[in-house]
């Protein structure tokens, strides 16, 4: 999947008019990796991408590509290409001319350009549309042209700025898998900037979750989902339930807290909060279980079913706990799963190893 | 088909207004000038003897049209002086138009690169000269360019020259006058074309390996082409027929068709010939307009 280090960011900082956009970010991207930069708008992910492409220069820090310092290299000299969010196709050129642009700048031979353009058109399944102008293409086709244009120079690293944002839902879903395939076929490292955690989860080998100019966590989608290290990551990636409280005692590998609503809950914890410190426990909906009151009595609370929806093979239940908090429980169908009726009283609980206590 | 062809009453009115405008202010005067061009000069008031009269019956009119003489057009087209004047007008207008483009492009480009909040003010500044009378501004150029003018005085007192440069009453002075006067007509369409360009296009070009120079020639300029063409026409067409600038800034040897027209009208009082000169000038200027029109159609086509 991945090999030697391709891109290295060393303590990159960039501010605009005194407002920091990117703060002290270090990052390593190996070759042949599909990497996602995930974060809400304004978190600095686009700035980070523009720094790598060379449209911005960092205030401090270094950018290395295959060990060579490219921090101050202008964009046209960097062996990195970018696919723009708006696609930025040249409106006065045909699809073929758009794709050929990068090679023409290199001064490639005409025959080689023609052959490589044809390869690219095949790669993005646009062979019949080479003569069209961008304004004669659909959104999905424009996206493919932009991808082909950015890939034709065989960059070591391809930056993709919100590559799917302009597509409709269905097309977005299909295109995700096409991007995965193109990445695998070309062996180019992809770095996708996105605010959509679904996209990052589906496509990326590894992802970085950003907030306020800094990286909160880097890991595989699974690690990030199952082992969120901050409150922000737990809330931003996937759905979760939070229980806020204060640490009352240490447990093996974790802590026990008393929630603001008076529940005693136990969860694993990677941090070392002081007794009495404020923490929050994050439990994914699929890690909460429902039972009739009285069967279990620890690590949970009593509540009342407020609605119950069956969707995509899963049953989705919302429960209002005593004290007013609403939690979301997701259950697969099958063994031991009861059909809960609205208004029923249930005991909602979770296994401590399936939950994480996070600092707030 | 018939449904689409049948225009609603409102749309018909909307189209009728500009059509009516053109008939009243362009077609009717044009036909009047044509009528004069087909008349014979005479010592009279007005100084021509009309051939076609509105009072004539249809039969007489048709007879007269059949017997019309195009003498005046023949004179204008065969006379070397007019030919030279047309040619010289086209040449001066063409040079001035290119110079205007060279001056206007960097200005328009800089305007689009200025912070957004300044741009409206910069556009106002570009058209600010229009707030002063055209004539006064041209007279001001005389003050600048003549032998004892400001420029010569300044250069002399700085010791850069020892005798005044003769700038006034030359072709160069006419070119300066035209470039100066028509600059806003070039800046505005260029600004409009450049401002609409997505800055991401230049970033994309640069990302794909284009130097700033190459990106400029392969992206900025081709995309600005409609604006460049519009600006060239807006400057070239009035510049060809320009009368005031060559008359005030040009020398006696500066030959331009506008001046020939003037002297034909007012010095020779030969209205038919002057009218023929004007109509031929119009015919000449329709050519670039048609080229432009075809360009536009071709661009709009997929």
XYZ file of C-alpha atoms in Angstrom:
662
model
C 0.000 0.000 0.000
C 2.609 2.533 0.940
C 6.330 2.891 0.735
C 9.046 5.444 1.341
C 8.344 8.967 2.483
C 7.244 11.148 -0.419
C 6.089 14.375 1.134
C 7.217 15.714 4.462
C 5.879 18.800 6.144
C 8.063 20.120 8.943
C 6.467 22.454 11.453
C 4.540 24.484 8.898
C 2.948 27.719 10.097
C 1.055 30.242 8.017
C -1.002 33.217 9.080
C -2.963 35.832 7.197
C -2.860 39.309 8.669
C -2.018 37.978 12.103
C -4.698 35.269 12.047
C -3.067 31.843 12.017
C -4.503 29.535 9.340
C -2.080 26.672 9.827
C -0.160 26.190 13.066
C 2.928 24.065 13.480
C 1.839 21.170 11.285
C 4.132 18.244 10.626
C 3.075 15.431 8.361
C 4.560 12.550 6.365
C 2.944 11.113 3.253
C 4.473 7.928 1.838
C 4.401 6.966 -1.839
C 1.297 5.317 -3.217
C -1.001 6.448 -0.469
C -4.526 7.797 -0.564
C -4.494 10.426 2.140
C -7.388 12.616 3.250
C -7.286 15.949 5.037
C -10.609 16.168 6.807
C -12.019 19.115 8.668
C -14.775 21.697 8.831
C -14.528 24.782 6.625
C -11.980 27.261 7.907
C -9.873 24.615 9.648
C -6.869 25.359 7.417
C -6.986 22.268 5.230
C -7.219 24.257 1.993
C -4.392 26.547 3.090
C -2.260 23.476 3.806
C -2.976 22.151 0.313
C -2.163 25.504 -1.293
C 1.120 25.562 0.617
C 2.012 22.169 -0.820
C 1.015 23.248 -4.356
C 3.128 26.385 -3.973
C 0.397 29.035 -4.209
C 1.290 30.140 -0.697
C 4.582 30.239 1.145
C 4.741 29.197 4.800
C 5.834 31.721 7.421
C 7.966 29.072 9.062
C 8.700 25.416 8.431
C 9.837 23.349 5.478
C 8.170 21.298 2.763
C 10.206 18.384 1.445
C 9.384 16.278 -1.589
C 11.479 13.116 -1.836
C 13.902 14.768 0.522
C 14.290 17.920 -1.564
C 13.294 21.225 -0.028
C 10.579 22.754 -2.221
C 9.364 25.327 0.312
C 10.254 28.274 -1.889
C 9.872 26.694 -5.316
C 7.200 28.423 -7.465
C 4.211 26.225 -8.381
C 5.204 25.722 -12.011
C 8.465 24.079 -10.955
C 6.948 21.654 -8.423
C 6.402 18.033 -9.444
C 3.034 18.177 -7.703
C -0.268 18.687 -9.459
C -3.599 19.810 -8.183
C -7.205 19.263 -9.090
C -9.139 22.405 -8.257
C -12.471 22.450 -6.501
C -13.954 24.533 -9.329
C -11.977 22.269 -11.747
C -10.567 25.473 -13.340
C -10.798 23.989 -16.829
C -9.636 26.370 -19.552
C -12.909 27.415 -21.205
C -11.316 28.290 -24.552
C -9.719 24.875 -25.008
C -11.168 21.509 -25.926
C -11.014 18.561 -23.542
C -7.904 17.277 -25.354
C -6.189 20.665 -25.258
C -6.961 21.004 -21.566
C -5.455 17.619 -20.824
C -2.455 18.268 -23.089
C -1.676 21.630 -21.477
C 0.788 20.328 -18.888
C 2.785 18.334 -21.422
C 2.871 21.240 -23.878
C 4.446 23.377 -21.183
C 7.120 20.716 -20.802
C 7.779 20.870 -24.539
C 6.907 17.216 -25.157
C 6.893 15.882 -28.702
C 3.556 16.128 -30.482
C 3.209 12.375 -30.943
C 3.961 11.668 -27.321
C 1.425 14.242 -26.212
C -1.238 12.689 -28.444
C -0.532 9.206 -27.097
C -0.568 10.245 -23.465
C -3.726 12.326 -23.894
C -5.402 9.267 -25.417
C -4.248 7.180 -22.425
C -5.669 9.719 -20.029
C -8.977 9.931 -21.879
C -9.191 6.158 -21.606
C -8.314 6.215 -17.911
C -11.185 8.580 -17.142
C -13.512 7.041 -19.748
C -13.842 10.157 -21.857
C -12.429 8.826 -25.134
C -15.331 10.028 -27.291
C -15.509 13.506 -25.838
C -11.993 14.802 -26.553
C -13.124 17.461 -28.992
C -15.758 18.993 -26.717
C -15.409 22.274 -24.881
C -15.787 22.344 -21.088
C -19.132 24.148 -21.325
C -20.511 21.216 -23.320
C -19.798 18.731 -20.545
C -21.791 17.634 -17.517
C -20.445 18.212 -14.015
C -19.225 14.628 -13.747
C -17.450 14.817 -17.109
C -15.755 18.094 -16.174
C -14.528 16.433 -13.005
C -12.939 13.639 -15.055
C -11.244 16.108 -17.391
C -9.833 17.974 -14.415
C -8.528 14.697 -13.013
C -6.966 13.669 -16.328
C -5.378 17.090 -16.797
C -3.807 16.935 -13.344
C -2.566 13.368 -13.808
C -1.037 13.588 -17.269
C 2.313 14.861 -16.012
C 2.516 11.763 -13.802
C 2.968 13.780 -10.634
C 4.418 12.109 -7.575
C 1.647 13.649 -5.553
C -1.800 14.713 -6.686
C -3.674 17.229 -4.573
C -7.450 17.117 -4.846
C -9.388 20.038 -3.399
C -12.924 18.900 -2.528
C -12.976 16.727 -5.659
C -16.555 15.569 -5.238
C -18.192 18.665 -3.767
C -19.693 19.824 -7.059
C -21.303 16.478 -7.890
C -24.749 15.250 -6.933
C -25.161 12.560 -4.300
C -25.390 9.526 -6.532
C -22.516 10.553 -8.785
C -20.412 11.387 -5.754
C -20.810 7.855 -4.506
C -19.744 6.296 -7.830
C -16.890 8.738 -8.299
C -15.399 7.873 -4.915
C -14.737 4.361 -6.140
C -13.410 5.624 -9.466
C -10.918 7.830 -7.651
C -9.803 4.857 -5.554
C -9.292 2.864 -8.732
C -7.389 5.641 -10.516
C -5.148 6.042 -7.486
C -4.428 2.319 -7.471
C -3.804 2.186 -11.228
C -1.488 5.181 -11.364
C 0.362 4.564 -8.120
C 0.348 8.312 -7.489
C -0.118 9.457 -3.932
C -3.429 11.278 -3.612
C -4.069 13.914 -1.006
C -7.738 14.804 -0.842
C -9.061 17.795 1.033
C -12.635 17.303 2.154
C -15.135 18.404 4.755
C -17.158 15.235 4.217
C -16.140 12.519 6.651
C -17.916 9.873 4.564
C -15.666 10.646 1.610
C -12.553 10.409 3.746
C -13.722 7.182 5.377
C -14.506 5.523 2.035
C -11.458 6.600 0.044
C -8.502 7.191 2.314
C -5.842 4.781 3.516
C -5.014 7.337 6.173
C -6.616 10.562 7.191
C -5.788 13.625 9.223
C -8.591 15.333 11.102
C -7.975 19.067 11.338
C -9.391 21.749 13.529
C -8.446 25.413 13.918
C -5.241 25.157 11.917
C -3.897 22.056 13.621
C -4.118 18.300 13.141
C -6.096 16.593 15.911
C -5.416 13.054 14.853
C -3.843 11.046 12.056
C -4.686 7.422 11.387
C -6.518 4.933 9.249
C -10.257 5.569 8.958
C -10.841 2.658 11.290
C -8.403 3.901 13.933
C -9.858 7.370 13.798
C -13.360 6.022 14.099
C -12.701 3.504 16.818
C -10.009 5.339 18.749
C -10.845 9.025 18.524
C -8.361 10.983 20.569
C -10.259 14.224 20.965
C -13.786 15.327 21.508
C -13.709 17.064 18.107
C -12.572 13.959 16.238
C -15.173 11.757 17.932
C -17.927 14.211 17.011
C -16.707 15.015 13.497
C -15.957 11.517 12.258
C -19.046 9.351 12.340
C -21.887 9.635 14.752
C -21.423 9.347 18.482
C -23.059 9.863 21.856
C -21.348 12.018 24.451
C -21.714 11.716 28.193
C -20.157 14.679 30.000
C -18.935 14.337 33.543
C -16.082 14.408 36.013
C -13.558 11.709 36.814
C -14.345 9.978 40.105
C -11.844 7.146 40.046
C -9.235 5.346 37.962
C -10.001 1.927 36.552
C -7.600 -0.464 34.761
C -6.896 1.283 31.425
C -9.643 3.774 32.002
C -11.674 5.953 34.289
C -15.025 6.034 35.963
C -16.940 9.271 35.735
C -20.041 10.719 37.244
C -22.095 12.411 34.588
C -23.798 15.722 35.044
C -27.050 13.715 35.196
C -25.756 11.527 37.989
C -24.869 8.333 36.113
C -21.733 6.369 37.006
C -20.053 5.314 33.749
C -16.802 3.582 32.966
C -14.733 3.845 29.776
C -11.208 3.331 28.464
C -9.025 6.385 28.562
C -5.708 7.103 26.828
C -5.198 10.347 28.694
C -4.428 10.937 32.320
C -7.083 13.247 33.664
C -6.906 14.240 37.301
C -9.604 13.079 39.672
C -12.380 15.644 39.353
C -11.320 16.703 35.857
C -14.008 17.285 33.256
C -14.112 14.614 30.563
C -16.600 13.280 28.083
C -17.260 9.690 27.184
C -17.882 8.965 23.529
C -19.863 5.873 22.596
C -20.722 5.051 18.984
C -24.430 4.240 18.417
C -23.622 0.651 17.453
C -21.807 0.139 20.776
C -24.814 0.997 22.890
C -27.105 -1.887 23.778
C -30.657 -1.941 24.909
C -32.140 -4.334 27.447
C -35.224 -4.621 29.583
C -34.787 -2.775 32.859
C -33.511 -5.046 35.574
C -31.495 -7.480 33.424
C -28.328 -5.383 33.512
C -27.705 -2.580 35.895
C -24.166 -1.309 35.391
C -22.545 1.182 33.022
C -25.761 2.644 31.711
C -29.029 4.316 32.520
C -32.765 3.938 32.289
C -34.632 5.704 29.510
C -37.673 5.712 27.308
C -37.803 4.906 23.591
C -38.849 8.040 21.717
C -38.612 6.701 18.190
C -37.531 3.721 16.252
C -36.589 3.737 12.567
C -35.541 0.880 10.363
C -33.074 1.970 7.715
C -30.504 0.258 5.493
C -30.712 -2.996 7.381
C -30.174 -1.379 10.737
C -32.600 -0.365 13.370
C -32.050 3.072 14.710
C -33.492 3.867 18.105
C -33.530 7.115 20.020
C -33.850 6.973 23.761
C -34.456 9.798 26.198
C -32.553 9.022 29.386
C -33.736 10.043 32.800
C -32.363 13.538 33.140
C -33.266 14.460 29.573
C -30.263 13.451 27.417
C -31.204 11.794 24.140
C -28.967 8.991 22.897
C -28.886 7.232 19.557
C -28.613 3.448 19.480
C -28.015 1.439 16.321
C -28.619 -2.283 16.209
C -28.225 -4.901 13.524
C -31.161 -7.193 12.832
C -31.109 -10.766 14.015
C -30.190 -12.682 17.106
C -31.251 -11.260 20.392
C -32.474 -7.989 18.961
C -35.858 -7.035 20.211
C -38.311 -4.876 18.366
C -38.716 -2.000 20.725
C -41.964 -0.072 20.829
C -42.210 3.614 21.327
C -42.675 4.566 24.953
C -41.085 1.350 26.287
C -38.705 1.729 29.202
C -35.246 0.341 28.519
C -31.822 0.139 30.061
C -29.134 1.655 27.796
C -25.616 0.483 28.526
C -22.240 -0.137 26.962
C -19.102 -2.148 27.549
C -16.300 0.094 28.942
C -13.850 -1.180 26.310
C -16.227 0.039 23.595
C -16.204 3.601 24.867
C -13.543 6.288 25.162
C -13.207 8.957 27.805
C -11.847 12.122 26.161
C -10.578 15.399 27.536
C -12.726 18.425 26.871
C -42.752 26.803 -35.148
C -45.588 29.240 -35.735
C -46.053 29.572 -32.009
C -42.433 30.530 -31.588
C -42.515 32.955 -34.457
C -45.570 34.727 -33.174
C -44.100 37.250 -30.817
C -46.113 38.455 -27.916
C -47.308 42.018 -28.190
C -44.924 43.077 -25.475
C -41.910 41.548 -27.142
C -42.865 43.189 -30.400
C -42.909 46.555 -28.671
C -39.616 45.908 -26.998
C -38.054 45.172 -30.380
C -39.849 48.076 -32.034
C -38.258 50.711 -29.815
C -34.628 50.212 -30.907
C -35.788 49.611 -34.478
C -37.661 52.914 -34.447
C -34.638 54.620 -32.943
C -32.417 53.304 -35.724
C -34.885 54.358 -38.414
C -35.212 57.896 -37.063
C -31.633 58.570 -36.087
C -29.670 56.425 -38.486
C -31.564 55.253 -41.538
C -33.413 58.517 -42.264
C -30.313 60.759 -41.998
C -28.342 58.209 -43.976
C -30.898 58.254 -46.788
C -30.845 62.041 -46.650
C -27.074 62.089 -47.041
C -27.376 59.551 -49.855
C -29.909 61.815 -51.547
C -27.491 64.728 -51.324
C -24.663 62.571 -52.653
C -26.745 61.780 -55.700
C -27.560 65.456 -56.327
C -25.637 68.029 -58.303
C -23.698 70.843 -56.671
C -25.235 74.277 -57.161
C -24.758 77.815 -56.000
C -27.843 77.877 -53.862
C -29.049 77.520 -50.303
C -28.565 74.626 -49.506
C -25.790 74.335 -52.090
C -27.122 71.443 -54.166
C -29.781 70.805 -56.751
C -31.815 67.834 -55.622
C -32.442 65.150 -58.179
C -34.986 63.131 -56.254
C -37.983 64.996 -54.893
C -40.545 63.618 -52.510
C -43.193 65.442 -54.526
C -42.468 63.376 -57.641
C -44.943 60.732 -58.673
C -43.858 57.088 -58.516
C -43.384 56.885 -62.255
C -41.163 59.943 -62.359
C -39.234 58.678 -59.356
C -38.506 55.312 -60.971
C -37.463 57.009 -64.193
C -35.102 59.295 -62.298
C -33.625 56.405 -60.311
C -32.897 54.576 -63.542
C -31.111 57.637 -64.859
C -29.230 58.405 -61.627
C -25.660 59.484 -61.984
C -23.074 58.265 -59.495
C -20.630 60.923 -60.637
C -19.824 62.068 -57.129
C -18.888 58.547 -56.033
C -16.801 58.129 -59.132
C -14.968 61.367 -58.434
C -14.233 60.372 -54.856
C -13.089 56.887 -55.787
C -10.820 57.928 -58.642
C -9.301 61.020 -57.068
C -5.838 60.200 -55.686
C -6.206 62.771 -52.948
C -9.225 61.040 -51.448
C -7.589 57.670 -51.829
C -4.531 58.962 -49.997
C -6.734 60.488 -47.314
C -8.657 57.252 -46.768
C -5.446 55.254 -46.655
C -3.749 57.673 -44.303
C -6.812 57.700 -42.010
C -6.837 53.926 -41.868
C -3.115 53.828 -41.213
C -3.155 56.442 -38.457
C -6.262 54.924 -36.877
C -4.709 51.451 -36.963
C -1.450 52.609 -35.363
C -3.315 54.631 -32.754
C -5.616 51.695 -31.986
C -2.708 49.329 -31.346
C -0.970 51.933 -29.223
C -4.177 52.366 -27.237
C -4.311 48.608 -26.684
C -0.695 48.576 -25.509
C -1.386 51.346 -23.008
C -4.816 50.104 -21.926
C -4.001 46.428 -21.360
C -1.584 46.879 -18.442
C -3.912 49.469 -16.939
C -6.979 47.224 -17.186
C -4.957 44.267 -15.927
C -3.722 46.219 -12.924
C -7.281 47.346 -12.196
C -8.504 43.747 -12.028
C -5.624 42.857 -9.711
C -6.389 45.727 -7.333
C -8.270 44.934 -4.098
C -12.000 44.583 -4.762
C -12.949 47.653 -2.751
C -10.794 49.906 -4.957
C -11.998 48.626 -8.299
C -15.162 50.725 -8.609
C -13.118 53.827 -7.822
C -10.491 52.864 -10.421
C -13.186 52.447 -13.074
C -14.479 55.904 -12.162
C -10.953 57.298 -12.528
C -10.610 55.668 -15.945
C -13.651 57.537 -17.204
C -13.006 60.709 -15.187
C -11.580 62.613 -18.227
C -15.081 62.533 -19.743
C -16.168 65.036 -17.124
C -14.164 67.726 -18.900
C -14.990 68.894 -22.398
C -13.249 66.904 -25.096
C -12.259 70.108 -26.887
C -10.644 71.582 -23.789
C -8.648 68.425 -23.217
C -7.344 68.517 -26.788
C -6.442 72.196 -26.398
C -4.577 71.238 -23.254
C -2.459 68.891 -25.353
C -1.536 71.830 -27.570
C -0.234 73.606 -24.457
C 1.811 70.527 -23.614
C 3.169 69.711 -27.057
C 3.883 73.007 -28.786
C 7.441 74.320 -29.158
C 7.128 76.679 -26.196
C 4.840 74.200 -24.405
C 5.237 72.671 -20.963
C 7.096 69.564 -22.052
C 9.673 71.450 -24.097
C 10.106 74.048 -21.343
C 10.649 71.363 -18.757
C 13.147 69.461 -20.902
C 14.995 72.666 -21.786
C 15.256 73.846 -18.213
C 16.510 70.424 -17.166
C 19.152 70.724 -19.835
C 18.094 67.455 -21.468
C 17.601 69.181 -24.822
C 19.042 72.353 -26.265
C 16.418 73.162 -28.870
C 12.686 72.532 -28.521
C 11.453 69.230 -29.941
C 8.852 69.790 -32.604
C 6.058 67.618 -31.364
C 3.071 69.793 -32.091
C 1.455 69.670 -35.536
C 2.852 66.256 -36.366
C 1.370 62.826 -36.949
C 2.751 61.758 -33.593
C 0.762 64.494 -31.920
C -2.361 63.150 -33.634
C -1.540 59.633 -32.418
C -1.014 60.895 -28.880
C -4.328 62.744 -29.080
C -6.218 59.693 -30.300
C -4.649 57.309 -27.764
C -5.368 59.759 -24.966
C -8.950 60.496 -26.025
C -10.045 56.936 -26.718
C -8.204 55.181 -23.888
C -11.335 54.685 -21.736
C -13.118 52.966 -24.649
C -10.334 50.404 -24.672
C -9.912 50.087 -20.907
C -13.542 49.383 -20.113
C -14.133 46.338 -22.363
C -10.694 44.980 -21.434
C -11.379 45.435 -17.740
C -14.717 43.735 -18.141
C -13.180 40.765 -19.948
C -10.256 40.419 -17.539
C -12.277 40.839 -14.392
C -14.527 37.913 -15.251
C -11.602 35.527 -15.507
C -11.440 33.023 -12.686
C -8.095 33.519 -10.886
C -8.014 29.741 -10.401
C -7.353 29.388 -14.160
C -3.965 31.058 -13.798
C -3.199 28.941 -10.764
C -4.142 25.838 -12.723
C -1.871 26.893 -15.592
C 0.978 27.538 -13.206
C 0.326 24.231 -11.439
C 0.638 22.485 -14.816
C 4.051 24.007 -15.390
C 3.291 27.256 -17.205
C 5.585 30.167 -16.396
C 3.751 33.413 -15.586
C 4.641 34.622 -19.089
C 3.285 31.524 -20.769
C 0.137 31.530 -18.619
C -0.461 35.137 -19.645
C -0.240 34.389 -23.377
C -2.070 31.082 -23.333
C -4.805 31.837 -20.790
C -5.248 35.528 -20.003
C -4.950 36.923 -23.516
C -7.086 34.338 -25.374
C -9.811 34.659 -22.748
C -9.694 38.448 -23.023
C -10.090 38.280 -26.802
C -13.755 39.386 -26.928
C -12.800 42.413 -24.834
C -9.748 43.122 -26.993
C -11.825 42.952 -30.181
C -14.545 45.173 -28.752
C -11.942 47.705 -27.601
C -10.150 47.679 -30.961
C -13.413 48.403 -32.755
C -14.565 51.042 -30.286
C -11.316 52.920 -30.853
C -10.618 52.184 -34.504
C -13.998 53.105 -35.982
C -14.347 56.607 -34.554
C -10.597 57.196 -34.961
C -10.764 56.675 -38.738
C -13.288 59.474 -39.125
C -11.760 61.657 -36.416
C -11.759 65.337 -37.336
C -11.082 67.406 -34.221
C -7.837 65.719 -33.169
C -6.050 65.910 -36.563
C -7.387 69.423 -37.067
C -6.090 70.715 -33.721
C -2.987 68.617 -33.160
C -2.020 67.609 -36.701
C 0.097 69.572 -39.149
C -1.104 70.837 -42.497
C 0.339 67.667 -43.996
C -1.615 65.329 -41.703
C -4.067 63.836 -44.122
C -7.219 62.379 -42.631
C -10.545 61.783 -44.248
C -12.420 63.712 -41.557
C -10.583 66.853 -42.562
C -11.191 66.273 -46.284
C -14.860 65.879 -45.493
C -14.900 69.106 -43.526
C -13.150 71.104 -46.238
C -15.432 69.653 -48.906
C -18.464 70.712 -46.906
C -17.367 74.090 -45.619
C -14.526 75.327 -47.833
C -15.684 74.019 -51.206
C -19.365 73.951 -50.295
C -19.627 70.815 -52.411
C -22.232 68.940 -50.413
C -22.799 66.110 -52.902
C -19.091 65.181 -52.965
C -18.802 65.552 -49.189
C -21.802 63.268 -48.764
C -20.248 60.696 -51.068
C -17.035 60.838 -48.995
C -19.059 60.212 -45.846
C -20.970 57.292 -47.351
C -17.809 55.631 -48.626
C -16.242 56.027 -45.192
C -19.250 54.285 -43.699
C -18.967 51.480 -46.262
C -15.306 51.110 -45.375
C -16.023 50.830 -41.657
C -18.704 48.214 -42.109
C -15.950 45.742 -43.013
C -14.320 45.496 -39.560
C -17.779 45.459 -37.978
C -18.748 42.478 -40.084
C -15.524 40.690 -39.247
C -16.281 41.277 -35.577
C -19.840 40.062 -35.973
C -18.711 36.849 -37.664
C -16.151 36.332 -34.927
C -18.869 36.675 -32.298
C -21.116 34.187 -34.097
C -18.280 31.708 -34.448
C -17.413 32.044 -30.759
C -21.030 31.493 -29.708
C -21.301 28.351 -31.815
C -20.354 25.092 -30.135
